CSV table of C-alpha atoms and ligand atoms in Angstrom, one decimal:
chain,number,residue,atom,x,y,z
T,1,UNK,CA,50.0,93.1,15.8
T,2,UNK,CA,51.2,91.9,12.3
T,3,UNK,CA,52.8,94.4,10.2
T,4,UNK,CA,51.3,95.0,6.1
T,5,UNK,CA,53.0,93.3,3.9
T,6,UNK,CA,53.2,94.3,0.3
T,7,UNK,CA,53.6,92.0,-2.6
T,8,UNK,CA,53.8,92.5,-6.2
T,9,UNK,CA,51.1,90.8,-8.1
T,10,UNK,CA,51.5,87.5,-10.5
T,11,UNK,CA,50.4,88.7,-13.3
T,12,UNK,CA,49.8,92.6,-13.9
T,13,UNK,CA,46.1,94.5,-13.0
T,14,UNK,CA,47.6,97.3,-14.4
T,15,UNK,CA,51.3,98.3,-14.6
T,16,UNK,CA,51.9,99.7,-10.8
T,17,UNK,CA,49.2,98.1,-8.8
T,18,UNK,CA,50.3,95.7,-5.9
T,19,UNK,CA,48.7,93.1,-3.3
T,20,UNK,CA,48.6,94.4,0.8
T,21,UNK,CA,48.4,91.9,3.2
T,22,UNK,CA,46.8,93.2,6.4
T,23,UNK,CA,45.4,91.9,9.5
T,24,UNK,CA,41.3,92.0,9.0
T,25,UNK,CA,39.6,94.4,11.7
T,26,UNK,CA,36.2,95.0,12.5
T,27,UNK,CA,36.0,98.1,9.8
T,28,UNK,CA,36.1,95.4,7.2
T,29,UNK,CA,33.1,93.1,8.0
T,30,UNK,CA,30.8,94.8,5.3
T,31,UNK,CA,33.4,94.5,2.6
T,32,UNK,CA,34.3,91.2,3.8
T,33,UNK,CA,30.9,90.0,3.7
T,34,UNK,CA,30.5,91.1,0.2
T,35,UNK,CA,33.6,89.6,-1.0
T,36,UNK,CA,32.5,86.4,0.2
T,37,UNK,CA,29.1,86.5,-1.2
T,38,UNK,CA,30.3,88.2,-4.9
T,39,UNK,CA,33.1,85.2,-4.9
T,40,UNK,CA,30.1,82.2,-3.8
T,41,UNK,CA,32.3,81.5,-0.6
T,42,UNK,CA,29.5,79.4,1.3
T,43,UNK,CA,29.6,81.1,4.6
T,44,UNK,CA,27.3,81.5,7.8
T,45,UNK,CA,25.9,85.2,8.4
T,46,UNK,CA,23.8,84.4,11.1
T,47,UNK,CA,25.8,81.4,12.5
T,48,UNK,CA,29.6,81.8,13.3
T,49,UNK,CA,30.4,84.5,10.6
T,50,UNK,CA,28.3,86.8,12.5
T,51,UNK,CA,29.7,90.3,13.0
T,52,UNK,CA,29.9,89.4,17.1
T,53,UNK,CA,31.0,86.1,16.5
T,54,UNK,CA,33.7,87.3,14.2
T,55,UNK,CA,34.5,90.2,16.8
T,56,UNK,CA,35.0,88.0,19.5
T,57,UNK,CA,37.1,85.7,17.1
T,58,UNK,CA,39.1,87.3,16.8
T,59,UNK,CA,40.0,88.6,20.1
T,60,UNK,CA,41.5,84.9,20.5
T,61,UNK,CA,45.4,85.2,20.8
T,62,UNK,CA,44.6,81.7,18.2
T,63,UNK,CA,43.5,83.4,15.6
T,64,UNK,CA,44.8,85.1,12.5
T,65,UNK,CA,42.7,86.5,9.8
T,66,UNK,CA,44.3,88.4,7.1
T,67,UNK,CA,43.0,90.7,4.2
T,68,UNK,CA,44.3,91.2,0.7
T,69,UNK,CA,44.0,95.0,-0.7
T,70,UNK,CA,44.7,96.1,-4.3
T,71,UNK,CA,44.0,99.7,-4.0
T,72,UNK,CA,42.6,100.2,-1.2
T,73,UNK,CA,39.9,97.7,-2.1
T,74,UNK,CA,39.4,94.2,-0.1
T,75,UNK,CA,40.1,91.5,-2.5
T,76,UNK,CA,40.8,88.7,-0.6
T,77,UNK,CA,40.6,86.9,2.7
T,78,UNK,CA,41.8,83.9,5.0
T,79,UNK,CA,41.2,82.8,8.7
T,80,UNK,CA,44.0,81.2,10.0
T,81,UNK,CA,42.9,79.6,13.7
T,82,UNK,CA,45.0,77.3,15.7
T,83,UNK,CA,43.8,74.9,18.8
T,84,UNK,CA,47.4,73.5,20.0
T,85,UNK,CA,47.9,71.2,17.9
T,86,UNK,CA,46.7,72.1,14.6
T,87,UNK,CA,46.4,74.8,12.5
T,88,UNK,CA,43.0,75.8,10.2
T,89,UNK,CA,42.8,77.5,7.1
T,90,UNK,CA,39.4,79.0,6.8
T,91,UNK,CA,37.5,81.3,4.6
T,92,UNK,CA,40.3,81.8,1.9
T,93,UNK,CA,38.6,83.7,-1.2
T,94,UNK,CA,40.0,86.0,-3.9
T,95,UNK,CA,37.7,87.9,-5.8
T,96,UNK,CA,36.9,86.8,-9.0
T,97,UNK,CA,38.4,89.6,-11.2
T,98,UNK,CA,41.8,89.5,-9.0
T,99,UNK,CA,42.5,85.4,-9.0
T,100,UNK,CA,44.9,83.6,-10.8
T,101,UNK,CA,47.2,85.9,-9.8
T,102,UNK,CA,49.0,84.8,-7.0
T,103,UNK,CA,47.1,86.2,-4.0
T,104,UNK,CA,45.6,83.2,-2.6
T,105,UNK,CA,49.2,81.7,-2.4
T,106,UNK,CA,50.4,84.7,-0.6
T,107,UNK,CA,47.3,85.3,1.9
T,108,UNK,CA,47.9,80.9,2.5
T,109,UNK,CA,51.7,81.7,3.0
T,110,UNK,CA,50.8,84.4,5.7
T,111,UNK,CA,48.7,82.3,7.6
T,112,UNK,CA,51.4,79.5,7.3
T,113,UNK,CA,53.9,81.6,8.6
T,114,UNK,CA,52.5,83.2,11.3
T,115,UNK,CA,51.1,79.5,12.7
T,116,UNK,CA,54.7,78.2,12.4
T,117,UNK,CA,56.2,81.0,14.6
T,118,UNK,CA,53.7,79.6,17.3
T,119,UNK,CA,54.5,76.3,16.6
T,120,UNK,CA,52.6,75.1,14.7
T,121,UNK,CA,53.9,71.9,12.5
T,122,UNK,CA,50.5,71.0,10.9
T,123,UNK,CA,47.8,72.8,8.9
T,124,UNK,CA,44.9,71.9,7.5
T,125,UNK,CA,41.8,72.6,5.7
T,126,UNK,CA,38.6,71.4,5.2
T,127,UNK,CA,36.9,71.7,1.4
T,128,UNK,CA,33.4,70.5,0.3
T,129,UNK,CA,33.6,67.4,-2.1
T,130,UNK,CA,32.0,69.9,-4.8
T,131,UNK,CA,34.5,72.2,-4.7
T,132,UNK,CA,37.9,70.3,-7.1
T,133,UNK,CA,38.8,73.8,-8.2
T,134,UNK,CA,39.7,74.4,-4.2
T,135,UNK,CA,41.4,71.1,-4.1
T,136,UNK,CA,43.6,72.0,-7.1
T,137,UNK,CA,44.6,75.3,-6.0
T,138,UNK,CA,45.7,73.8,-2.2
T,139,UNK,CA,47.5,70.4,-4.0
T,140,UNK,CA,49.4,73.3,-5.8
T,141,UNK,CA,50.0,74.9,-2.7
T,142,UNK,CA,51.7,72.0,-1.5
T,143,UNK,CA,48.6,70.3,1.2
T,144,UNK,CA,47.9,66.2,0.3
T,145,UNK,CA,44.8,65.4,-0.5
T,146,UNK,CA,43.3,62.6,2.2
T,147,UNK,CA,40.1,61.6,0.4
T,148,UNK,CA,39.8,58.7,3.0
T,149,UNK,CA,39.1,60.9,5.9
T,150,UNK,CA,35.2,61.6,6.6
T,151,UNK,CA,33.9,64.8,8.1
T,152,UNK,CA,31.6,64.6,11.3
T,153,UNK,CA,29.9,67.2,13.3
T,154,UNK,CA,27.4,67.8,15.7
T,155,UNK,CA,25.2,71.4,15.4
T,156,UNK,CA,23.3,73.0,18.0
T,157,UNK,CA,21.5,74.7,14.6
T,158,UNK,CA,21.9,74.6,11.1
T,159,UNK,CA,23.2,78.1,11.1
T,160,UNK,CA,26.5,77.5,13.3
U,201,COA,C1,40.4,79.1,-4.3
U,201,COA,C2,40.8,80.6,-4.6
U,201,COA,C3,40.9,81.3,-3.3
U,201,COA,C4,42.2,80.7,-5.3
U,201,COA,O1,42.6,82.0,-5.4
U,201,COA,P1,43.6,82.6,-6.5
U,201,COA,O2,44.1,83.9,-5.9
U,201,COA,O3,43.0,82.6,-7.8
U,201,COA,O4,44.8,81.5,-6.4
U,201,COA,P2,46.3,81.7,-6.8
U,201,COA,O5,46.3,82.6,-8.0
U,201,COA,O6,47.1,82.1,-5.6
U,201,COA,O7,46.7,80.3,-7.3
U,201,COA,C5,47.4,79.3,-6.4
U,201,COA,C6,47.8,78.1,-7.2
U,201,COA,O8,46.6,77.4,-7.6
U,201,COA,C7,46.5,77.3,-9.0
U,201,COA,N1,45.0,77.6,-9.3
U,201,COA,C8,44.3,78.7,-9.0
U,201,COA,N2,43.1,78.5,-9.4
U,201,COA,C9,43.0,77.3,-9.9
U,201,COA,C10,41.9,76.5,-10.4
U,201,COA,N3,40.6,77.0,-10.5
U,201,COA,N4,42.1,75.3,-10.8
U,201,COA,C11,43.3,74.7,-10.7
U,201,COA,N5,44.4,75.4,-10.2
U,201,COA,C12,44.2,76.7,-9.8
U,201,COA,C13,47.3,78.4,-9.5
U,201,COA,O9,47.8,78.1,-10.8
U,201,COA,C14,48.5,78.5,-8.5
U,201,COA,O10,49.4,77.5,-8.8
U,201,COA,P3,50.9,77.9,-9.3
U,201,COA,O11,51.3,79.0,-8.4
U,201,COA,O12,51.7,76.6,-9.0
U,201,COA,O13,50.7,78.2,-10.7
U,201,COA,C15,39.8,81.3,-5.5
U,201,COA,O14,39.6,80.5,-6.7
U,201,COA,C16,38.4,81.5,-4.9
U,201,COA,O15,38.2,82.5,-4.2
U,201,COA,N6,37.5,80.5,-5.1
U,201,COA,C17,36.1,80.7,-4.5
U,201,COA,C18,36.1,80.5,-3.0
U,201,COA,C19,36.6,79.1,-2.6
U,201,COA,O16,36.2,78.1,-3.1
U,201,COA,N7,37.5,79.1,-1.6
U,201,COA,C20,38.1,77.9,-1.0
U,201,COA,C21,37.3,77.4,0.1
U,201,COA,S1,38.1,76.0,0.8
């Protein structure tokens, strides 16, 4: 539904290589899971990153998950969901080899642009207290810090 976009890299992997941002599909999940676990994204493989849960995920007209390619290889990823009145940012990862280069800003700006053609005039993320490195990057990508809010939630198992 979204086209590839193609963007030139911050800083150079080698002289000609650029950064595709696709829509993620199905074929990716194995690559996907690998990026996340290579790059210590905590994530949920028998709870809602589940290849079904994922596949029905993203059958919801709400969703938008992206992928980052530098030839032909998946380098980076975000989830972009929406529920109305608020957009998410989910699951954004660069491998390690490929960040500080510029793609996390790009695969944020996707999901930011896409959310606001649906109308959407908020977005938001949720990061684990351990993780400042994540804070920094999304204070440079423009998101305040609110370090009074608190974070409930209510599991039918620790897996979800
Ligand atoms: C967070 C992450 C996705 C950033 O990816 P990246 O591609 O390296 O980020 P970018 O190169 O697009 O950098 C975006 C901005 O953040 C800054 N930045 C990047 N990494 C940073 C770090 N570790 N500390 C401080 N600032 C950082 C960059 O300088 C850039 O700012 P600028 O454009 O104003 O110079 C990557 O570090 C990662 O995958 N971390 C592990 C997974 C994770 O924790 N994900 C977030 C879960 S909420």
């Amino acid at each position: 539904m979204y086209e590839n976009l193609v963007y030139e890299m911050k800083s150079q992997y080698n002289n000609s290589s650029n950064v595709v941002i696709r829509e993620f599909c199905m074929e990716d999940y194995d690559s996907l899971i690998k990026l996340w676990d290579d790059s210590n994204l905590p994530h949920k493989p028998e709870g809602r990153d589940r290849r079904d849960k994922i596949e029905y995920e993203l059958k919801d007209a709400n969703a938008v998950f992206f992928v980052a390619l530098v030839e032909d290889k998946l380098v980076g990823s975000v989830f972009g969901t929406h529920d109305g009145r608020k957009g998410w940012i989910n699951r954004l990862v660069v491998a390690p080899e490929f960040q500080r280069r510029g793609i996390a800003r790009i695969l944020v700006a996707r999901v930011e642009e896409v959310l606001s053609a649906l109308g959407i005039e908020i977005i938001a993320c949720l990061i684990e207290g351990w993780n400042e490195d994540s804070m920094q990057v999304f204070e440079r990508l423009e998101y305040k810090r609110h370090p009074d809010i608190v974070y409930f939630t209510k599991r039918k198992n620790p897996d979800v």
